[in-house]
């Protein structure tokens, strides 16, 4: 449905808000290419310059990446997520692993006491999707499925602040996972997460926390070995 046509600056803000909503709602997932400029012009019913201005603003804010000759791609789901990705792009992988462990362990502990039947059904379905992606040796599908699974664990904590923070760190954690899985997707880099779901289902907060805390480090037994040793 075309947008209304107030003065230019307000219209640009409307277009920015409309594009941002498509991104945050997941209609354009991270890594996907957004519609072309002519398609957006037709969809929104605004001038080409207004669309271009809005896309550039979202690229400046870190949500979009304009790639000449290829298109414009979603790289983050919020301005904060874009900032997080840029800020931690060169972070020590050990520190990313520690952060992930801390957040997921706390979230899993809460999830064991707060999860609903809907949460458990979602976790079960995501476990299957994750395993299917691994069996197909589809690295990007596996990374997406694994990241979605862990976000669902955090969401099951029903702590909105923790969930939002984890979601904003999503691409940082996905980059870490891509590196952790490796190009070959060898059997030793696969971790079965059914024990975590079982602990959450059983309401065992201690076991859930322990399961979640261990995952980031099990693929890299030497991750915390001092470089001088």
mmCIF file with all atom_site columns, C-alpha atoms in Angstrom:
data_model
loop_
_atom_site.group_PDB
_atom_site.id
_atom_site.type_symbol
_atom_site.label_atom_id
_atom_site.label_alt_id
_atom_site.label_comp_id
_atom_site.label_asym_id
_atom_site.label_entity_id
_atom_site.label_seq_id
_atom_site.pdbx_PDB_ins_code
_atom_site.Cartn_x
_atom_site.Cartn_y
_atom_site.Cartn_z
_atom_site.occupancy
_atom_site.B_iso_or_equiv
_atom_site.pdbx_formal_charge
_atom_site.auth_seq_id
_atom_site.auth_comp_id
_atom_site.auth_asym_id
_atom_site.auth_atom_id
_atom_site.pdbx_PDB_model_num
ATOM 1   C CA . UNK A 1 1   ? 0.000  0.000   0.000  1.00 0.00 ? 1   UNK A CA 1
ATOM 2   C CA . UNK A 1 2   ? 1.594  3.330   -1.050 1.00 0.00 ? 2   UNK A CA 1
ATOM 3   C CA . UNK A 1 3   ? 2.675  5.655   1.713  1.00 0.00 ? 3   UNK A CA 1
ATOM 4   C CA . UNK A 1 4   ? 1.161  9.092   2.210  1.00 0.00 ? 4   UNK A CA 1
ATOM 5   C CA . UNK A 1 5   ? 3.056  12.072  0.841  1.00 0.00 ? 5   UNK A CA 1
ATOM 6   C CA . UNK A 1 6   ? 3.893  14.655  3.521  1.00 0.00 ? 6   UNK A CA 1
ATOM 7   C CA . UNK A 1 7   ? 6.974  16.873  3.245  1.00 0.00 ? 7   UNK A CA 1
ATOM 8   C CA . UNK A 1 8   ? 10.146 15.185  1.999  1.00 0.00 ? 8   UNK A CA 1
ATOM 9   C CA . UNK A 1 9   ? 11.982 14.686  5.313  1.00 0.00 ? 9   UNK A CA 1
ATOM 10  C CA . UNK A 1 10  ? 8.954  13.119  6.999  1.00 0.00 ? 10  UNK A CA 1
ATOM 11  C CA . UNK A 1 11  ? 8.381  10.912  3.953  1.00 0.00 ? 11  UNK A CA 1
ATOM 12  C CA . UNK A 1 12  ? 11.961 9.707   4.054  1.00 0.00 ? 12  UNK A CA 1
ATOM 13  C CA . UNK A 1 13  ? 11.490 8.786   7.707  1.00 0.00 ? 13  UNK A CA 1
ATOM 14  C CA . UNK A 1 14  ? 8.368  6.817   6.783  1.00 0.00 ? 14  UNK A CA 1
ATOM 15  C CA . UNK A 1 15  ? 10.281 4.892   4.138  1.00 0.00 ? 15  UNK A CA 1
ATOM 16  C CA . UNK A 1 16  ? 13.146 4.198   6.550  1.00 0.00 ? 16  UNK A CA 1
ATOM 17  C CA . UNK A 1 17  ? 10.634 2.942   9.132  1.00 0.00 ? 17  UNK A CA 1
ATOM 18  C CA . UNK A 1 18  ? 8.886  0.752   6.534  1.00 0.00 ? 18  UNK A CA 1
ATOM 19  C CA . UNK A 1 19  ? 12.149 -0.851  5.399  1.00 0.00 ? 19  UNK A CA 1
ATOM 20  C CA . UNK A 1 20  ? 13.341 -1.306  8.967  1.00 0.00 ? 20  UNK A CA 1
ATOM 21  C CA . UNK A 1 21  ? 10.070 -3.064  9.834  1.00 0.00 ? 21  UNK A CA 1
ATOM 22  C CA . UNK A 1 22  ? 10.592 -5.541  6.974  1.00 0.00 ? 22  UNK A CA 1
ATOM 23  C CA . UNK A 1 23  ? 14.035 -6.322  8.363  1.00 0.00 ? 23  UNK A CA 1
ATOM 24  C CA . UNK A 1 24  ? 13.147 -6.600  12.060 1.00 0.00 ? 24  UNK A CA 1
ATOM 25  C CA . UNK A 1 25  ? 10.095 -8.725  11.266 1.00 0.00 ? 25  UNK A CA 1
ATOM 26  C CA . UNK A 1 26  ? 12.326 -11.226 9.490  1.00 0.00 ? 26  UNK A CA 1
ATOM 27  C CA . UNK A 1 27  ? 10.700 -10.761 6.088  1.00 0.00 ? 27  UNK A CA 1
ATOM 28  C CA . UNK A 1 28  ? 14.181 -9.963  4.796  1.00 0.00 ? 28  UNK A CA 1
ATOM 29  C CA . UNK A 1 29  ? 16.502 -12.210 6.848  1.00 0.00 ? 29  UNK A CA 1
ATOM 30  C CA . UNK A 1 30  ? 20.142 -11.430 7.533  1.00 0.00 ? 30  UNK A CA 1
ATOM 31  C CA . UNK A 1 31  ? 22.143 -12.349 4.450  1.00 0.00 ? 31  UNK A CA 1
ATOM 32  C CA . UNK A 1 32  ? 19.256 -11.896 2.028  1.00 0.00 ? 32  UNK A CA 1
ATOM 33  C CA . UNK A 1 33  ? 19.102 -9.345  -0.780 1.00 0.00 ? 33  UNK A CA 1
ATOM 34  C CA . UNK A 1 34  ? 16.327 -6.779  -0.485 1.00 0.00 ? 34  UNK A CA 1
ATOM 35  C CA . UNK A 1 35  ? 14.103 -5.899  -3.480 1.00 0.00 ? 35  UNK A CA 1
ATOM 36  C CA . UNK A 1 36  ? 15.639 -3.721  -6.162 1.00 0.00 ? 36  UNK A CA 1
ATOM 37  C CA . UNK A 1 37  ? 15.219 0.029   -6.149 1.00 0.00 ? 37  UNK A CA 1
ATOM 38  C CA . UNK A 1 38  ? 12.490 -0.029  -8.874 1.00 0.00 ? 38  UNK A CA 1
ATOM 39  C CA . UNK A 1 39  ? 10.633 -2.731  -6.938 1.00 0.00 ? 39  UNK A CA 1
ATOM 40  C CA . UNK A 1 40  ? 10.748 -0.671  -3.746 1.00 0.00 ? 40  UNK A CA 1
ATOM 41  C CA . UNK A 1 41  ? 9.562  2.408   -5.638 1.00 0.00 ? 41  UNK A CA 1
ATOM 42  C CA . UNK A 1 42  ? 6.556  0.452   -6.879 1.00 0.00 ? 42  UNK A CA 1
ATOM 43  C CA . UNK A 1 43  ? 5.900  -1.198  -3.507 1.00 0.00 ? 43  UNK A CA 1
ATOM 44  C CA . UNK A 1 44  ? 6.030  2.015   -1.479 1.00 0.00 ? 44  UNK A CA 1
ATOM 45  C CA . UNK A 1 45  ? 4.684  4.438   -4.068 1.00 0.00 ? 45  UNK A CA 1
ATOM 46  C CA . UNK A 1 46  ? 7.426  7.006   -3.552 1.00 0.00 ? 46  UNK A CA 1
ATOM 47  C CA . UNK A 1 47  ? 10.112 8.566   -5.725 1.00 0.00 ? 47  UNK A CA 1
ATOM 48  C CA . UNK A 1 48  ? 13.353 6.772   -6.543 1.00 0.00 ? 48  UNK A CA 1
ATOM 49  C CA . UNK A 1 49  ? 15.418 9.413   -4.710 1.00 0.00 ? 49  UNK A CA 1
ATOM 50  C CA . UNK A 1 50  ? 13.408 8.880   -1.528 1.00 0.00 ? 50  UNK A CA 1
ATOM 51  C CA . UNK A 1 51  ? 14.003 5.129   -1.655 1.00 0.00 ? 51  UNK A CA 1
ATOM 52  C CA . UNK A 1 52  ? 17.695 5.679   -2.344 1.00 0.00 ? 52  UNK A CA 1
ATOM 53  C CA . UNK A 1 53  ? 17.969 8.079   0.584  1.00 0.00 ? 53  UNK A CA 1
ATOM 54  C CA . UNK A 1 54  ? 16.284 5.593   2.933  1.00 0.00 ? 54  UNK A CA 1
ATOM 55  C CA . UNK A 1 55  ? 18.480 2.683   1.823  1.00 0.00 ? 55  UNK A CA 1
ATOM 56  C CA . UNK A 1 56  ? 21.612 4.771   2.291  1.00 0.00 ? 56  UNK A CA 1
ATOM 57  C CA . UNK A 1 57  ? 20.464 5.795   5.771  1.00 0.00 ? 57  UNK A CA 1
ATOM 58  C CA . UNK A 1 58  ? 19.939 2.154   6.782  1.00 0.00 ? 58  UNK A CA 1
ATOM 59  C CA . UNK A 1 59  ? 23.314 1.236   5.282  1.00 0.00 ? 59  UNK A CA 1
ATOM 60  C CA . UNK A 1 60  ? 24.921 4.013   7.315  1.00 0.00 ? 60  UNK A CA 1
ATOM 61  C CA . UNK A 1 61  ? 23.204 2.635   10.436 1.00 0.00 ? 61  UNK A CA 1
ATOM 62  C CA . UNK A 1 62  ? 24.601 -0.838  9.774  1.00 0.00 ? 62  UNK A CA 1
ATOM 63  C CA . UNK A 1 63  ? 21.441 -2.709  8.771  1.00 0.00 ? 63  UNK A CA 1
ATOM 64  C CA . UNK A 1 64  ? 22.140 -2.873  5.027  1.00 0.00 ? 64  UNK A CA 1
ATOM 65  C CA . UNK A 1 65  ? 25.216 -3.365  2.872  1.00 0.00 ? 65  UNK A CA 1
ATOM 66  C CA . UNK A 1 66  ? 25.124 -1.804  -0.610 1.00 0.00 ? 66  UNK A CA 1
ATOM 67  C CA . UNK A 1 67  ? 27.229 -3.945  -2.973 1.00 0.00 ? 67  UNK A CA 1
ATOM 68  C CA . UNK A 1 68  ? 27.824 -2.378  -6.349 1.00 0.00 ? 68  UNK A CA 1
ATOM 69  C CA . UNK A 1 69  ? 26.777 -4.676  -9.163 1.00 0.00 ? 69  UNK A CA 1
ATOM 70  C CA . UNK A 1 70  ? 25.209 -7.192  -6.796 1.00 0.00 ? 70  UNK A CA 1
ATOM 71  C CA . UNK A 1 71  ? 22.445 -5.474  -4.827 1.00 0.00 ? 71  UNK A CA 1
ATOM 72  C CA . UNK A 1 72  ? 21.718 -4.450  -1.271 1.00 0.00 ? 72  UNK A CA 1
ATOM 73  C CA . UNK A 1 73  ? 21.864 -7.053  1.485  1.00 0.00 ? 73  UNK A CA 1
ATOM 74  C CA . UNK A 1 74  ? 20.625 -7.266  5.070  1.00 0.00 ? 74  UNK A CA 1
ATOM 75  C CA . UNK A 1 75  ? 23.565 -7.519  7.481  1.00 0.00 ? 75  UNK A CA 1
ATOM 76  C CA . UNK A 1 76  ? 21.848 -6.809  10.824 1.00 0.00 ? 76  UNK A CA 1
ATOM 77  C CA . UNK A 1 77  ? 18.348 -6.704  12.282 1.00 0.00 ? 77  UNK A CA 1
ATOM 78  C CA . UNK A 1 78  ? 18.712 -3.474  14.235 1.00 0.00 ? 78  UNK A CA 1
ATOM 79  C CA . UNK A 1 79  ? 20.978 -0.471  14.479 1.00 0.00 ? 79  UNK A CA 1
ATOM 80  C CA . UNK A 1 80  ? 22.466 -1.875  17.661 1.00 0.00 ? 80  UNK A CA 1
ATOM 81  C CA . UNK A 1 81  ? 23.123 -5.214  15.971 1.00 0.00 ? 81  UNK A CA 1
ATOM 82  C CA . UNK A 1 82  ? 24.970 -3.381  13.213 1.00 0.00 ? 82  UNK A CA 1
ATOM 83  C CA . UNK A 1 83  ? 27.057 -1.523  15.774 1.00 0.00 ? 83  UNK A CA 1
ATOM 84  C CA . UNK A 1 84  ? 27.783 -4.789  17.603 1.00 0.00 ? 84  UNK A CA 1
ATOM 85  C CA . UNK A 1 85  ? 28.943 -6.465  14.417 1.00 0.00 ? 85  UNK A CA 1
ATOM 86  C CA . UNK A 1 86  ? 31.321 -3.635  13.539 1.00 0.00 ? 86  UNK A CA 1
ATOM 87  C CA . UNK A 1 87  ? 32.542 -3.223  17.113 1.00 0.00 ? 87  UNK A CA 1
ATOM 88  C CA . UNK A 1 88  ? 33.383 -6.905  17.643 1.00 0.00 ? 88  UNK A CA 1
ATOM 89  C CA . UNK A 1 89  ? 34.443 -7.888  14.117 1.00 0.00 ? 89  UNK A CA 1
ATOM 90  C CA . UNK A 1 90  ? 38.057 -8.275  15.225 1.00 0.00 ? 90  UNK A CA 1
ATOM 91  C CA . UNK A 1 91  ? 37.410 -9.432  18.778 1.00 0.00 ? 91  UNK A CA 1
ATOM 92  C CA . UNK A 1 92  ? 39.351 -12.321 20.280 1.00 0.00 ? 92  UNK A CA 1
ATOM 93  C CA . UNK A 1 93  ? 37.325 -15.501 19.531 1.00 0.00 ? 93  UNK A CA 1
ATOM 94  C CA . UNK A 1 94  ? 37.918 -16.637 23.120 1.00 0.00 ? 94  UNK A CA 1
ATOM 95  C CA . UNK A 1 95  ? 36.114 -13.575 24.400 1.00 0.00 ? 95  UNK A CA 1
ATOM 96  C CA . UNK A 1 96  ? 33.173 -14.147 22.050 1.00 0.00 ? 96  UNK A CA 1
ATOM 97  C CA . UNK A 1 97  ? 32.979 -17.744 23.307 1.00 0.00 ? 97  UNK A CA 1
ATOM 98  C CA . UNK A 1 98  ? 33.031 -16.560 26.927 1.00 0.00 ? 98  UNK A CA 1
ATOM 99  C CA . UNK A 1 99  ? 30.280 -14.039 26.276 1.00 0.00 ? 99  UNK A CA 1
ATOM 100 C CA . UNK A 1 100 ? 28.129 -16.605 24.514 1.00 0.00 ? 100 UNK A CA 1
ATOM 101 C CA . UNK A 1 101 ? 28.656 -19.111 27.325 1.00 0.00 ? 101 UNK A CA 1
ATOM 102 C CA . UNK A 1 102 ? 27.723 -16.574 29.997 1.00 0.00 ? 102 UNK A CA 1
ATOM 103 C CA . UNK A 1 103 ? 24.555 -15.395 28.282 1.00 0.00 ? 103 UNK A CA 1
ATOM 104 C CA . UNK A 1 104 ? 23.329 -18.836 27.234 1.00 0.00 ? 104 UNK A CA 1
ATOM 105 C CA . UNK A 1 105 ? 24.045 -20.469 30.565 1.00 0.00 ? 105 UNK A CA 1
ATOM 106 C CA . UNK A 1 106 ? 22.050 -17.826 32.447 1.00 0.00 ? 106 UNK A CA 1
ATOM 107 C CA . UNK A 1 107 ? 19.240 -17.965 29.903 1.00 0.00 ? 107 UNK A CA 1
ATOM 108 C CA . UNK A 1 108 ? 19.051 -21.772 29.973 1.00 0.00 ? 108 UNK A CA 1
ATOM 109 C CA . UNK A 1 109 ? 18.861 -21.730 33.753 1.00 0.00 ? 109 UNK A CA 1
ATOM 110 C CA . UNK A 1 110 ? 15.907 -19.350 33.605 1.00 0.00 ? 110 UNK A CA 1
ATOM 111 C CA . UNK A 1 111 ? 14.320 -21.264 30.718 1.00 0.00 ? 111 UNK A CA 1
ATOM 112 C CA . UNK A 1 112 ? 14.235 -24.451 32.806 1.00 0.00 ? 112 UNK A CA 1
ATOM 113 C CA . UNK A 1 113 ? 11.844 -22.732 35.199 1.00 0.00 ? 113 UNK A CA 1
ATOM 114 C CA . UNK A 1 114 ? 9.875  -20.581 32.782 1.00 0.00 ? 114 UNK A CA 1
ATOM 115 C CA . UNK A 1 115 ? 9.564  -22.508 29.516 1.00 0.00 ? 115 UNK A CA 1
ATOM 116 C CA . UNK A 1 116 ? 6.125  -23.139 28.098 1.00 0.00 ? 116 UNK A CA 1
ATOM 117 C CA . UNK A 1 117 ? 4.876  -26.026 26.000 1.00 0.00 ? 117 UNK A CA 1
ATOM 118 C CA . UNK A 1 118 ? 5.100  -23.744 22.975 1.00 0.00 ? 118 UNK A CA 1
ATOM 119 C CA . UNK A 1 119 ? 8.764  -23.088 23.778 1.00 0.00 ? 119 UNK A CA 1
ATOM 120 C CA . UNK A 1 120 ? 9.476  -26.822 24.005 1.00 0.00 ? 120 UNK A CA 1
ATOM 121 C CA . UNK A 1 121 ? 7.757  -27.564 20.698 1.00 0.00 ? 121 UNK A CA 1
ATOM 122 C CA . UNK A 1 122 ? 9.795  -24.853 19.026 1.00 0.00 ? 122 UNK A CA 1
ATOM 123 C CA . UNK A 1 123 ? 13.044 -26.184 20.492 1.00 0.00 ? 123 UNK A CA 1
ATOM 124 C CA . UNK A 1 124 ? 12.210 -29.717 19.334 1.00 0.00 ? 124 UNK A CA 1
ATOM 125 C CA . UNK A 1 125 ? 11.462 -28.480 15.809 1.00 0.00 ? 125 UNK A CA 1
ATOM 126 C CA . UNK A 1 126 ? 14.662 -26.448 15.682 1.00 0.00 ? 126 UNK A CA 1
ATOM 127 C CA . UNK A 1 127 ? 16.698 -29.445 16.834 1.00 0.00 ? 127 UNK A CA 1
ATOM 128 C CA . UNK A 1 128 ? 15.374 -31.383 13.846 1.00 0.00 ? 128 UNK A CA 1
ATOM 129 C CA . UNK A 1 129 ? 16.104 -28.510 11.454 1.00 0.00 ? 129 UNK A CA 1
ATOM 130 C CA . UNK A 1 130 ? 19.611 -28.204 12.837 1.00 0.00 ? 130 UNK A CA 1
ATOM 131 C CA . UNK A 1 131 ? 20.294 -31.936 12.417 1.00 0.00 ? 131 UNK A CA 1
ATOM 132 C CA . UNK A 1 132 ? 18.893 -31.964 8.878  1.00 0.00 ? 132 UNK A CA 1
ATOM 133 C CA . UNK A 1 133 ? 21.141 -29.050 7.866  1.00 0.00 ? 133 UNK A CA 1
ATOM 134 C CA . UNK A 1 134 ? 24.144 -30.870 9.297  1.00 0.00 ? 134 UNK A CA 1
ATOM 135 C CA . UNK A 1 135 ? 23.308 -34.108 7.498  1.00 0.00 ? 135 UNK A CA 1
ATOM 136 C CA . UNK A 1 136 ? 22.993 -32.150 4.241  1.00 0.00 ? 136 UNK A CA 1
ATOM 137 C CA . UNK A 1 137 ? 26.418 -30.567 4.931  1.00 0.00 ? 137 UNK A CA 1
ATOM 138 C CA . UNK A 1 138 ? 24.867 -27.168 4.211  1.00 0.00 ? 138 UNK A CA 1
ATOM 139 C CA . UNK A 1 139 ? 27.062 -24.881 6.290  1.00 0.00 ? 139 UNK A CA 1
ATOM 140 C CA . UNK A 1 140 ? 25.005 -21.692 5.989  1.00 0.00 ? 140 UNK A CA 1
ATOM 141 C CA . UNK A 1 141 ? 21.766 -23.557 6.689  1.00 0.00 ? 141 UNK A CA 1
ATOM 142 C CA . UNK A 1 142 ? 23.362 -25.160 9.727  1.00 0.00 ? 142 UNK A CA 1
ATOM 143 C CA . UNK A 1 143 ? 24.708 -21.858 11.038 1.00 0.00 ? 143 UNK A CA 1
ATOM 144 C CA . UNK A 1 144 ? 21.262 -20.292 10.622 1.00 0.00 ? 144 UNK A CA 1
ATOM 145 C CA . UNK A 1 145 ? 19.514 -23.261 12.271 1.00 0.00 ? 145 UNK A CA 1
ATOM 146 C CA . UNK A 1 146 ? 21.964 -23.404 15.169 1.00 0.00 ? 146 UNK A CA 1
ATOM 147 C CA . UNK A 1 147 ? 21.739 -19.649 15.766 1.00 0.00 ? 147 UNK A CA 1
ATOM 148 C CA . UNK A 1 148 ? 17.942 -19.801 15.685 1.00 0.00 ? 148 UNK A CA 1
ATOM 149 C CA . UNK A 1 149 ? 17.968 -22.705 18.137 1.00 0.00 ? 149 UNK A CA 1
ATOM 150 C CA . UNK A 1 150 ? 20.149 -20.852 20.635 1.00 0.00 ? 150 UNK A CA 1
ATOM 151 C CA . UNK A 1 151 ? 18.052 -17.709 20.302 1.00 0.00 ? 151 UNK A CA 1
ATOM 152 C CA . UNK A 1 152 ? 14.986 -19.852 21.038 1.00 0.00 ? 152 UNK A CA 1
ATOM 153 C CA . UNK A 1 153 ? 16.678 -21.130 24.207 1.00 0.00 ? 153 UNK A CA 1
ATOM 154 C CA . UNK A 1 154 ? 17.319 -17.553 25.296 1.00 0.00 ? 154 UNK A CA 1
ATOM 155 C CA . UNK A 1 155 ? 13.755 -16.568 24.360 1.00 0.00 ? 155 UNK A CA 1
ATOM 156 C CA . UNK A 1 156 ? 12.461 -19.394 26.547 1.00 0.00 ? 156 UNK A CA 1
ATOM 157 C CA . UNK A 1 157 ? 13.935 -17.533 29.517 1.00 0.00 ? 157 UNK A CA 1
ATOM 158 C CA . UNK A 1 158 ? 11.131 -14.980 29.005 1.00 0.00 ? 158 UNK A CA 1
ATOM 159 C CA . UNK A 1 159 ? 13.586 -12.240 29.879 1.00 0.00 ? 159 UNK A CA 1
ATOM 160 C CA . UNK A 1 160 ? 12.935 -9.652  27.173 1.00 0.00 ? 160 UNK A CA 1
ATOM 161 C CA . UNK A 1 161 ? 16.093 -7.648  27.860 1.00 0.00 ? 161 UNK A CA 1
ATOM 162 C CA . UNK A 1 162 ? 18.348 -10.699 27.691 1.00 0.00 ? 162 UNK A CA 1
ATOM 163 C CA . UNK A 1 163 ? 16.618 -11.896 24.530 1.00 0.00 ? 163 UNK A CA 1
ATOM 164 C CA . UNK A 1 164 ? 16.965 -8.519  22.804 1.00 0.00 ? 164 UNK A CA 1
ATOM 165 C CA . UNK A 1 165 ? 20.642 -8.286  23.734 1.00 0.00 ? 165 UNK A CA 1
ATOM 166 C CA . UNK A 1 166 ? 21.327 -11.807 22.466 1.00 0.00 ? 166 UNK A CA 1
ATOM 167 C CA . UNK A 1 167 ? 19.462 -11.086 19.226 1.00 0.00 ? 167 UNK A CA 1
ATOM 168 C CA . UNK A 1 168 ? 21.538 -7.940  18.682 1.00 0.00 ? 168 UNK A CA 1
ATOM 169 C CA . UNK A 1 169 ? 24.683 -10.045 19.057 1.00 0.00 ? 169 UNK A CA 1
ATOM 170 C CA . UNK A 1 170 ? 23.319 -12.560 16.555 1.00 0.00 ? 170 UNK A CA 1
ATOM 171 C CA . UNK A 1 171 ? 25.585 -11.871 13.590 1.00 0.00 ? 171 UNK A CA 1
ATOM 172 C CA . UNK A 1 172 ? 28.658 -11.659 15.819 1.00 0.00 ? 172 UNK A CA 1
ATOM 173 C CA . UNK A 1 173 ? 27.836 -15.105 17.176 1.00 0.00 ? 173 UNK A CA 1
ATOM 174 C CA . UNK A 1 174 ? 27.060 -16.474 13.716 1.00 0.00 ? 174 UNK A CA 1
ATOM 175 C CA . UNK A 1 175 ? 30.473 -15.306 12.477 1.00 0.00 ? 175 UNK A CA 1
ATOM 176 C CA . UNK A 1 176 ? 32.068 -17.103 15.441 1.00 0.00 ? 176 UNK A CA 1
ATOM 177 C CA . UNK A 1 177 ? 30.095 -20.258 14.663 1.00 0.00 ? 177 UNK A CA 1
ATOM 178 C CA . UNK A 1 178 ? 31.064 -20.232 10.986 1.00 0.00 ? 178 UNK A CA 1
ATOM 179 C CA . UNK A 1 179 ? 34.705 -20.228 12.006 1.00 0.00 ? 179 UNK A CA 1
ATOM 180 C CA . UNK A 1 180 ? 34.126 -22.835 14.697 1.00 0.00 ? 180 UNK A CA 1
ATOM 181 C CA . UNK A 1 181 ? 32.352 -25.286 12.389 1.00 0.00 ? 181 UNK A CA 1
ATOM 182 C CA . UNK A 1 182 ? 35.067 -25.000 9.754  1.00 0.00 ? 182 UNK A CA 1
ATOM 183 C CA . UNK A 1 183 ? 34.858 -25.547 6.033  1.00 0.00 ? 183 UNK A CA 1
ATOM 184 C CA . UNK A 1 184 ? 34.753 -29.341 6.139  1.00 0.00 ? 184 UNK A CA 1
ATOM 185 C CA . UNK A 1 185 ? 32.036 -29.778 8.804  1.00 0.00 ? 185 UNK A CA 1
ATOM 186 C CA . UNK A 1 186 ? 33.846 -32.734 10.335 1.00 0.00 ? 186 UNK A CA 1
ATOM 187 C CA . UNK A 1 187 ? 32.024 -35.070 12.758 1.00 0.00 ? 187 UNK A CA 1
ATOM 188 C CA . UNK A 1 188 ? 34.052 -33.874 15.745 1.00 0.00 ? 188 UNK A CA 1
ATOM 189 C CA . UNK A 1 189 ? 32.766 -30.319 15.268 1.00 0.00 ? 189 UNK A CA 1
ATOM 190 C CA . UNK A 1 190 ? 29.129 -31.409 15.633 1.00 0.00 ? 190 UNK A CA 1
ATOM 191 C CA . UNK A 1 191 ? 27.497 -31.034 19.038 1.00 0.00 ? 191 UNK A CA 1
ATOM 192 C CA . UNK A 1 192 ? 24.237 -32.734 19.961 1.00 0.00 ? 192 UNK A CA 1
ATOM 193 C CA . UNK A 1 193 ? 22.006 -30.241 21.770 1.00 0.00 ? 193 UNK A CA 1
ATOM 194 C CA . UNK A 1 194 ? 19.282 -32.688 22.784 1.00 0.00 ? 194 UNK A CA 1
ATOM 195 C CA . UNK A 1 195 ? 20.672 -32.825 26.347 1.00 0.00 ? 195 UNK A CA 1
ATOM 196 C CA . UNK A 1 196 ? 20.072 -29.103 26.745 1.00 0.00 ? 196 UNK A CA 1
ATOM 197 C CA . UNK A 1 197 ? 16.478 -29.418 25.593 1.00 0.00 ? 197 UNK A CA 1
ATOM 198 C CA . UNK A 1 198 ? 15.946 -32.422 27.890 1.00 0.00 ? 198 UNK A CA 1
ATOM 199 C CA . UNK A 1 199 ? 17.230 -30.431 30.877 1.00 0.00 ? 199 UNK A CA 1
ATOM 200 C CA . UNK A 1 200 ? 14.970 -27.474 30.065 1.00 0.00 ? 200 UNK A CA 1
ATOM 201 C CA . UNK A 1 201 ? 12.017 -29.806 29.602 1.00 0.00 ? 201 UNK A CA 1
ATOM 202 C CA . UNK A 1 202 ? 12.733 -31.491 32.947 1.00 0.00 ? 202 UNK A CA 1
ATOM 203 C CA . UNK A 1 203 ? 12.961 -28.142 34.705 1.00 0.00 ? 203 UNK A CA 1
ATOM 204 C CA . UNK A 1 204 ? 16.513 -28.918 35.808 1.00 0.00 ? 204 UNK A CA 1
ATOM 205 C CA . UNK A 1 205 ? 18.040 -25.448 35.986 1.00 0.00 ? 205 UNK A CA 1
ATOM 206 C CA . UNK A 1 206 ? 21.485 -26.617 37.090 1.00 0.00 ? 206 UNK A CA 1
ATOM 207 C CA . UNK A 1 207 ? 21.812 -29.173 34.294 1.00 0.00 ? 207 UNK A CA 1
ATOM 208 C CA . UNK A 1 208 ? 20.479 -26.732 31.690 1.00 0.00 ? 208 UNK A CA 1
ATOM 209 C CA . UNK A 1 209 ? 22.997 -24.096 32.746 1.00 0.00 ? 209 UNK A CA 1
ATOM 210 C CA . UNK A 1 210 ? 25.856 -26.613 32.670 1.00 0.00 ? 210 UNK A CA 1
ATOM 211 C CA . UNK A 1 211 ? 24.867 -27.912 29.230 1.00 0.00 ? 211 UNK A CA 1
ATOM 212 C CA . UNK A 1 212 ? 24.659 -24.405 27.764 1.00 0.00 ? 212 UNK A CA 1
ATOM 213 C CA . UNK A 1 213 ? 27.887 -23.244 29.375 1.00 0.00 ? 213 UNK A CA 1
ATOM 214 C CA . UNK A 1 214 ? 29.885 -26.102 27.901 1.00 0.00 ? 214 UNK A CA 1
ATOM 215 C CA . UNK A 1 215 ? 28.820 -25.865 24.258 1.00 0.00 ? 215 UNK A CA 1
ATOM 216 C CA . UNK A 1 216 ? 30.988 -22.974 23.055 1.00 0.00 ? 216 UNK A CA 1
ATOM 217 C CA . UNK A 1 217 ? 34.148 -24.677 24.269 1.00 0.00 ? 217 UNK A CA 1
ATOM 218 C CA . UNK A 1 218 ? 33.646 -28.339 23.432 1.00 0.00 ? 218 UNK A CA 1
ATOM 219 C CA . UNK A 1 219 ? 34.751 -27.897 19.811 1.00 0.00 ? 219 UNK A CA 1
ATOM 220 C CA . UNK A 1 220 ? 37.938 -26.147 20.863 1.00 0.00 ? 220 UNK A CA 1
ATOM 221 C CA . UNK A 1 221 ? 39.544 -27.988 23.785 1.00 0.00 ? 221 UNK A CA 1
ATOM 222 C CA . UNK A 1 222 ? 42.609 -25.703 23.605 1.00 0.00 ? 222 UNK A CA 1
ATOM 223 C CA . UNK A 1 223 ? 40.638 -22.504 23.328 1.00 0.00 ? 223 UNK A CA 1
ATOM 224 C CA . UNK A 1 224 ? 41.754 -21.160 26.700 1.00 0.00 ? 224 UNK A CA 1
ATOM 225 C CA . UNK A 1 225 ? 45.308 -22.462 26.662 1.00 0.00 ? 225 UNK A CA 1
ATOM 226 C CA . UNK A 1 226 ? 47.631 -19.481 27.196 1.00 0.00 ? 226 UNK A CA 1
ATOM 227 C CA . UNK A 1 227 ? 49.538 -18.665 24.017 1.00 0.00 ? 227 UNK A CA 1
ATOM 228 C CA . UNK A 1 228 ? 52.862 -18.999 25.813 1.00 0.00 ? 228 UNK A CA 1
ATOM 229 C CA . UNK A 1 229 ? 52.252 -22.589 26.932 1.00 0.00 ? 229 UNK A CA 1
#
